[in-house]
Amino acid sequence: FQRLEGVISVTSGYGGGFVENPTYEQICDKNTGHVELAKIVFDTTKISFDELLEVFWKTHDPTTLNQQGADKGPQYRSVIFYINEKQKQIAEKYKAELDKSGAWDKPIVTAIEPFKNYYSAENYHQNYYNSNPNQGYCRYVIQPKIEKFEKVFKNKLKKN
């Protein structure tokens, strides 16, 4: 999302749970109710919520409950947090259309929930890929996703 024109900032964090100021270790214990998330601040004159949703739906598997790739647990559940009724309606409409389209063999399990809390993740989680491009997970899991993303969304990328 950082590479998209109109995205001002992306901050890794935790949200949707009931523990105040959770740590990564607490999140991994799977009993805080939180999900790992990206807080995206964007300029609506340059990129729309719809466009952000398009990237979201095309860059992860919305059909696996409590899992993304090899990462498993409730902290990896697929969820969209909305901040107003318009965002909720757009997200629900997009989800219903995608589910109906048959784009995936399994039903979409992505939750659409009101934004209720957010806590920034520890500093070492921020810009993790940019700071650790040669780390194994980054090279073998994230890099191929970024390469695909840059091809699919070439016309939406920031100009260098």
PDB file of C-alpha atoms in Angstrom:
ATOM      1  CA  PHE A   1       0.000   0.000   0.000  1.00  0.00           C
ATOM      2  CA  GLN A   2       2.951   2.351   0.613  1.00  0.00           C
ATOM      3  CA  ARG A   3       3.710   2.223  -3.112  1.00  0.00           C
ATOM      4  CA  LEU A   4       0.285   3.512  -4.167  1.00  0.00           C
ATOM      5  CA  GLU A   5      -0.140   7.090  -5.332  1.00  0.00           C
ATOM      6  CA  GLY A   6      -2.240   8.890  -2.731  1.00  0.00           C
ATOM      7  CA  VAL A   7      -1.259   6.716   0.226  1.00  0.00           C
ATOM      8  CA  ILE A   8       0.274   9.023   2.806  1.00  0.00           C
ATOM      9  CA  SER A   9       1.289   6.472   5.429  1.00  0.00           C
ATOM     10  CA  VAL A  10       0.977   2.819   6.373  1.00  0.00           C
ATOM     11  CA  THR A  11       1.566   1.815   9.973  1.00  0.00           C
ATOM     12  CA  SER A  12       1.673  -1.771  11.188  1.00  0.00           C
ATOM     13  CA  GLY A  13      -0.344  -2.427  14.290  1.00  0.00           C
ATOM     14  CA  TYR A  14      -2.981  -4.369  16.157  1.00  0.00           C
ATOM     15  CA  GLY A  15      -6.696  -3.749  16.441  1.00  0.00           C
ATOM     16  CA  GLY A  16     -10.130  -5.146  17.061  1.00  0.00           C
ATOM     17  CA  GLY A  17      -9.305  -6.741  20.393  1.00  0.00           C
ATOM     18  CA  PHE A  18      -9.937  -6.121  24.046  1.00  0.00           C
ATOM     19  CA  VAL A  19      -6.422  -5.799  25.541  1.00  0.00           C
ATOM     20  CA  GLU A  20      -5.041  -2.263  25.782  1.00  0.00           C
ATOM     21  CA  ASN A  21      -1.599  -1.639  24.271  1.00  0.00           C
ATOM     22  CA  PRO A  22      -0.902  -5.280  23.379  1.00  0.00           C
ATOM     23  CA  THR A  23       2.564  -6.504  22.513  1.00  0.00           C
ATOM     24  CA  TYR A  24       3.434  -8.762  19.611  1.00  0.00           C
ATOM     25  CA  GLU A  25       4.016 -11.599  22.074  1.00  0.00           C
ATOM     26  CA  GLN A  26       0.513 -11.133  23.516  1.00  0.00           C
ATOM     27  CA  ILE A  27      -0.984 -11.117  20.029  1.00  0.00           C
ATOM     28  CA  CYS A  28       0.840 -14.365  19.223  1.00  0.00           C
ATOM     29  CA  ASP A  29      -0.654 -15.974  22.338  1.00  0.00           C
ATOM     30  CA  LYS A  30      -3.962 -15.726  20.441  1.00  0.00           C
ATOM     31  CA  ASN A  31      -6.082 -14.548  23.356  1.00  0.00           C
ATOM     32  CA  THR A  32      -6.258 -10.749  22.963  1.00  0.00           C
ATOM     33  CA  GLY A  33      -8.876 -10.657  20.214  1.00  0.00           C
ATOM     34  CA  HIS A  34      -6.584  -8.457  18.122  1.00  0.00           C
ATOM     35  CA  VAL A  35      -5.653  -8.879  14.498  1.00  0.00           C
ATOM     36  CA  GLU A  36      -2.433  -7.691  12.893  1.00  0.00           C
ATOM     37  CA  LEU A  37      -3.363  -4.840  10.595  1.00  0.00           C
ATOM     38  CA  ALA A  38      -2.137  -1.979   8.488  1.00  0.00           C
ATOM     39  CA  LYS A  39      -3.446   1.490   9.320  1.00  0.00           C
ATOM     40  CA  ILE A  40      -3.618   3.333   6.003  1.00  0.00           C
ATOM     41  CA  VAL A  41      -3.865   7.108   5.782  1.00  0.00           C
ATOM     42  CA  PHE A  42      -4.707   8.255   2.272  1.00  0.00           C
ATOM     43  CA  ASP A  43      -5.541  11.335   0.228  1.00  0.00           C
ATOM     44  CA  THR A  44      -9.067  10.875  -1.135  1.00  0.00           C
ATOM     45  CA  THR A  45      -8.328  13.280  -3.984  1.00  0.00           C
ATOM     46  CA  LYS A  46      -5.692  10.851  -5.296  1.00  0.00           C
ATOM     47  CA  ILE A  47      -6.962   7.392  -4.326  1.00  0.00           C
ATOM     48  CA  SER A  48     -10.369   6.161  -3.243  1.00  0.00           C
ATOM     49  CA  PHE A  49     -11.439   3.703  -0.580  1.00  0.00           C
ATOM     50  CA  ASP A  50     -12.715   1.544  -3.462  1.00  0.00           C
ATOM     51  CA  GLU A  51      -9.230   1.442  -4.987  1.00  0.00           C
ATOM     52  CA  LEU A  52      -7.695   0.473  -1.651  1.00  0.00           C
ATOM     53  CA  LEU A  53     -10.251  -2.327  -1.368  1.00  0.00           C
ATOM     54  CA  GLU A  54      -9.346  -3.531  -4.852  1.00  0.00           C
ATOM     55  CA  VAL A  55      -5.714  -3.877  -3.765  1.00  0.00           C
ATOM     56  CA  PHE A  56      -6.767  -5.562  -0.517  1.00  0.00           C
ATOM     57  CA  TRP A  57      -8.898  -8.178  -2.275  1.00  0.00           C
ATOM     58  CA  LYS A  58      -6.287  -8.918  -4.939  1.00  0.00           C
ATOM     59  CA  THR A  59      -3.265  -9.238  -2.653  1.00  0.00           C
ATOM     60  CA  HIS A  60      -4.381 -11.823  -0.114  1.00  0.00           C
ATOM     61  CA  ASP A  61      -6.590 -14.900   0.223  1.00  0.00           C
ATOM     62  CA  PRO A  62      -9.934 -13.843   1.726  1.00  0.00           C
ATOM     63  CA  THR A  63     -11.171 -17.449   1.947  1.00  0.00           C
ATOM     64  CA  THR A  64      -8.932 -18.832   4.676  1.00  0.00           C
ATOM     65  CA  LEU A  65     -10.242 -18.432   8.216  1.00  0.00           C
ATOM     66  CA  ASN A  66      -7.591 -17.279  10.676  1.00  0.00           C
ATOM     67  CA  GLN A  67      -4.764 -17.748   8.198  1.00  0.00           C
ATOM     68  CA  GLN A  68      -2.701 -15.961   5.572  1.00  0.00           C
ATOM     69  CA  GLY A  69      -0.287 -18.263   3.810  1.00  0.00           C
ATOM     70  CA  ALA A  70       1.754 -20.162   6.383  1.00  0.00           C
ATOM     71  CA  ASP A  71       0.773 -17.709   9.146  1.00  0.00           C
ATOM     72  CA  LYS A  72      -2.018 -19.229  11.241  1.00  0.00           C
ATOM     73  CA  GLY A  73      -4.068 -17.979  14.147  1.00  0.00           C
ATOM     74  CA  PRO A  74      -6.876 -15.518  14.869  1.00  0.00           C
ATOM     75  CA  GLN A  75      -4.421 -12.625  14.632  1.00  0.00           C
ATOM     76  CA  TYR A  76      -4.200 -13.371  10.882  1.00  0.00           C
ATOM     77  CA  ARG A  77      -7.921 -13.328  10.152  1.00  0.00           C
ATOM     78  CA  SER A  78      -9.007 -11.356   7.112  1.00  0.00           C
ATOM     79  CA  VAL A  79     -10.866  -8.219   8.178  1.00  0.00           C
ATOM     80  CA  ILE A  80     -11.728  -4.768   6.912  1.00  0.00           C
ATOM     81  CA  PHE A  81     -12.248  -2.145   9.600  1.00  0.00           C
ATOM     82  CA  TYR A  82     -14.446   0.720   8.449  1.00  0.00           C
ATOM     83  CA  ILE A  83     -14.681   4.189   9.968  1.00  0.00           C
ATOM     84  CA  ASN A  84     -18.076   5.257   8.620  1.00  0.00           C
ATOM     85  CA  GLU A  85     -21.280   3.860   7.158  1.00  0.00           C
ATOM     86  CA  LYS A  86     -20.234   4.648   3.577  1.00  0.00           C
ATOM     87  CA  GLN A  87     -17.050   2.568   3.919  1.00  0.00           C
ATOM     88  CA  LYS A  88     -19.074  -0.263   5.458  1.00  0.00           C
ATOM     89  CA  GLN A  89     -21.528  -0.255   2.542  1.00  0.00           C
ATOM     90  CA  ILE A  90     -18.755  -0.167  -0.061  1.00  0.00           C
ATOM     91  CA  ALA A  91     -16.856  -3.030   1.623  1.00  0.00           C
ATOM     92  CA  GLU A  92     -19.985  -5.181   1.991  1.00  0.00           C
ATOM     93  CA  LYS A  93     -21.022  -4.555  -1.625  1.00  0.00           C
ATOM     94  CA  TYR A  94     -17.533  -5.424  -2.935  1.00  0.00           C
ATOM     95  CA  LYS A  95     -17.414  -8.581  -0.796  1.00  0.00           C
ATOM     96  CA  ALA A  96     -20.866  -9.738  -1.961  1.00  0.00           C
ATOM     97  CA  GLU A  97     -20.004  -9.111  -5.615  1.00  0.00           C
ATOM     98  CA  LEU A  98     -16.713 -10.984  -5.346  1.00  0.00           C
ATOM     99  CA  ASP A  99     -18.300 -13.880  -3.501  1.00  0.00           C
ATOM    100  CA  LYS A 100     -21.049 -14.111  -6.114  1.00  0.00           C
ATOM    101  CA  SER A 101     -18.556 -13.885  -8.997  1.00  0.00           C
ATOM    102  CA  GLY A 102     -16.955 -17.222  -8.180  1.00  0.00           C
ATOM    103  CA  ALA A 103     -13.478 -15.667  -8.244  1.00  0.00           C
ATOM    104  CA  TRP A 104     -12.552 -18.090  -5.460  1.00  0.00           C
ATOM    105  CA  ASP A 105     -13.522 -21.738  -5.050  1.00  0.00           C
ATOM    106  CA  LYS A 106     -14.392 -21.187  -1.392  1.00  0.00           C
ATOM    107  CA  PRO A 107     -16.609 -18.561   0.233  1.00  0.00           C
ATOM    108  CA  ILE A 108     -15.055 -15.280   1.315  1.00  0.00           C
ATOM    109  CA  VAL A 109     -14.647 -15.196   5.102  1.00  0.00           C
ATOM    110  CA  THR A 110     -13.332 -11.634   5.382  1.00  0.00           C
ATOM    111  CA  ALA A 111     -15.074  -9.869   8.259  1.00  0.00           C
ATOM    112  CA  ILE A 112     -16.241  -6.269   7.912  1.00  0.00           C
ATOM    113  CA  GLU A 113     -16.211  -4.604  11.318  1.00  0.00           C
ATOM    114  CA  PRO A 114     -16.362  -1.120  12.804  1.00  0.00           C
ATOM    115  CA  PHE A 115     -13.025   0.381  13.725  1.00  0.00           C
ATOM    116  CA  LYS A 116     -12.859   0.407  17.511  1.00  0.00           C
ATOM    117  CA  ASN A 117      -9.217   0.543  18.497  1.00  0.00           C
ATOM    118  CA  TYR A 118      -5.722   0.587  17.099  1.00  0.00           C
ATOM    119  CA  TYR A 119      -2.300   0.220  18.654  1.00  0.00           C
ATOM    120  CA  SER A 120       0.930   0.708  16.713  1.00  0.00           C
ATOM    121  CA  ALA A 121       3.139  -2.346  16.537  1.00  0.00           C
ATOM    122  CA  GLU A 122       6.658  -2.237  17.888  1.00  0.00           C
ATOM    123  CA  ASN A 123       9.243  -0.317  15.852  1.00  0.00           C
ATOM    124  CA  TYR A 124      10.872  -3.461  14.477  1.00  0.00           C
ATOM    125  CA  HIS A 125       7.557  -4.322  12.749  1.00  0.00           C
ATOM    126  CA  GLN A 126       7.331  -0.990  10.930  1.00  0.00           C
ATOM    127  CA  ASN A 127       8.467  -1.081   7.292  1.00  0.00           C
ATOM    128  CA  TYR A 128       9.586  -4.651   7.917  1.00  0.00           C
ATOM    129  CA  TYR A 129      10.079  -5.582   4.278  1.00  0.00           C
ATOM    130  CA  ASN A 130      11.891  -2.338   3.419  1.00  0.00           C
ATOM    131  CA  SER A 131      14.198  -2.807   6.410  1.00  0.00           C
ATOM    132  CA  ASN A 132      14.816  -6.548   5.911  1.00  0.00           C
ATOM    133  CA  PRO A 133      14.655  -7.314   2.163  1.00  0.00           C
ATOM    134  CA  ASN A 134      17.165 -10.166   2.385  1.00  0.00           C
ATOM    135  CA  GLN A 135      15.498 -11.923   5.309  1.00  0.00           C
ATOM    136  CA  GLY A 136      14.131 -15.322   4.182  1.00  0.00           C
ATOM    137  CA  TYR A 137      10.448 -14.536   4.749  1.00  0.00           C
ATOM    138  CA  CYS A 138      10.819 -11.265   2.863  1.00  0.00           C
ATOM    139  CA  ARG A 139      12.644 -12.825  -0.095  1.00  0.00           C
ATOM    140  CA  TYR A 140      10.479 -15.902  -0.516  1.00  0.00           C
ATOM    141  CA  VAL A 141       7.027 -14.756   0.639  1.00  0.00           C
ATOM    142  CA  ILE A 142       6.782 -10.977   0.363  1.00  0.00           C
ATOM    143  CA  GLN A 143       8.977 -10.280  -2.688  1.00  0.00           C
ATOM    144  CA  PRO A 144       6.890 -12.400  -5.100  1.00  0.00           C
ATOM    145  CA  LYS A 145       3.723 -10.682  -3.842  1.00  0.00           C
ATOM    146  CA  ILE A 146       5.270  -7.258  -4.404  1.00  0.00           C
ATOM    147  CA  GLU A 147       6.388  -8.201  -7.909  1.00  0.00           C
ATOM    148  CA  LYS A 148       2.849  -9.331  -8.763  1.00  0.00           C
ATOM    149  CA  PHE A 149       1.353  -6.235  -7.111  1.00  0.00           C
ATOM    150  CA  GLU A 150       3.609  -3.922  -9.147  1.00  0.00           C
ATOM    151  CA  LYS A 151       2.517  -5.593 -12.390  1.00  0.00           C
ATOM    152  CA  VAL A 152      -1.195  -5.613 -11.586  1.00  0.00           C
ATOM    153  CA  PHE A 153      -1.309  -2.062 -10.186  1.00  0.00           C
ATOM    154  CA  LYS A 154       1.379  -0.433 -12.347  1.00  0.00           C
ATOM    155  CA  ASN A 155      -0.884   2.505 -13.217  1.00  0.00           C
ATOM    156  CA  LYS A 156      -1.595   3.242  -9.523  1.00  0.00           C
ATOM    157  CA  LEU A 157       2.017   3.346  -8.283  1.00  0.00           C
ATOM    158  CA  LYS A 158       3.787   6.458  -7.034  1.00  0.00           C
ATOM    159  CA  LYS A 159       6.076   8.057  -9.560  1.00  0.00           C
ATOM    160  CA  ASN A 160       9.678   7.964  -8.355  1.00  0.00           C
TER     161      ASN A 160
END
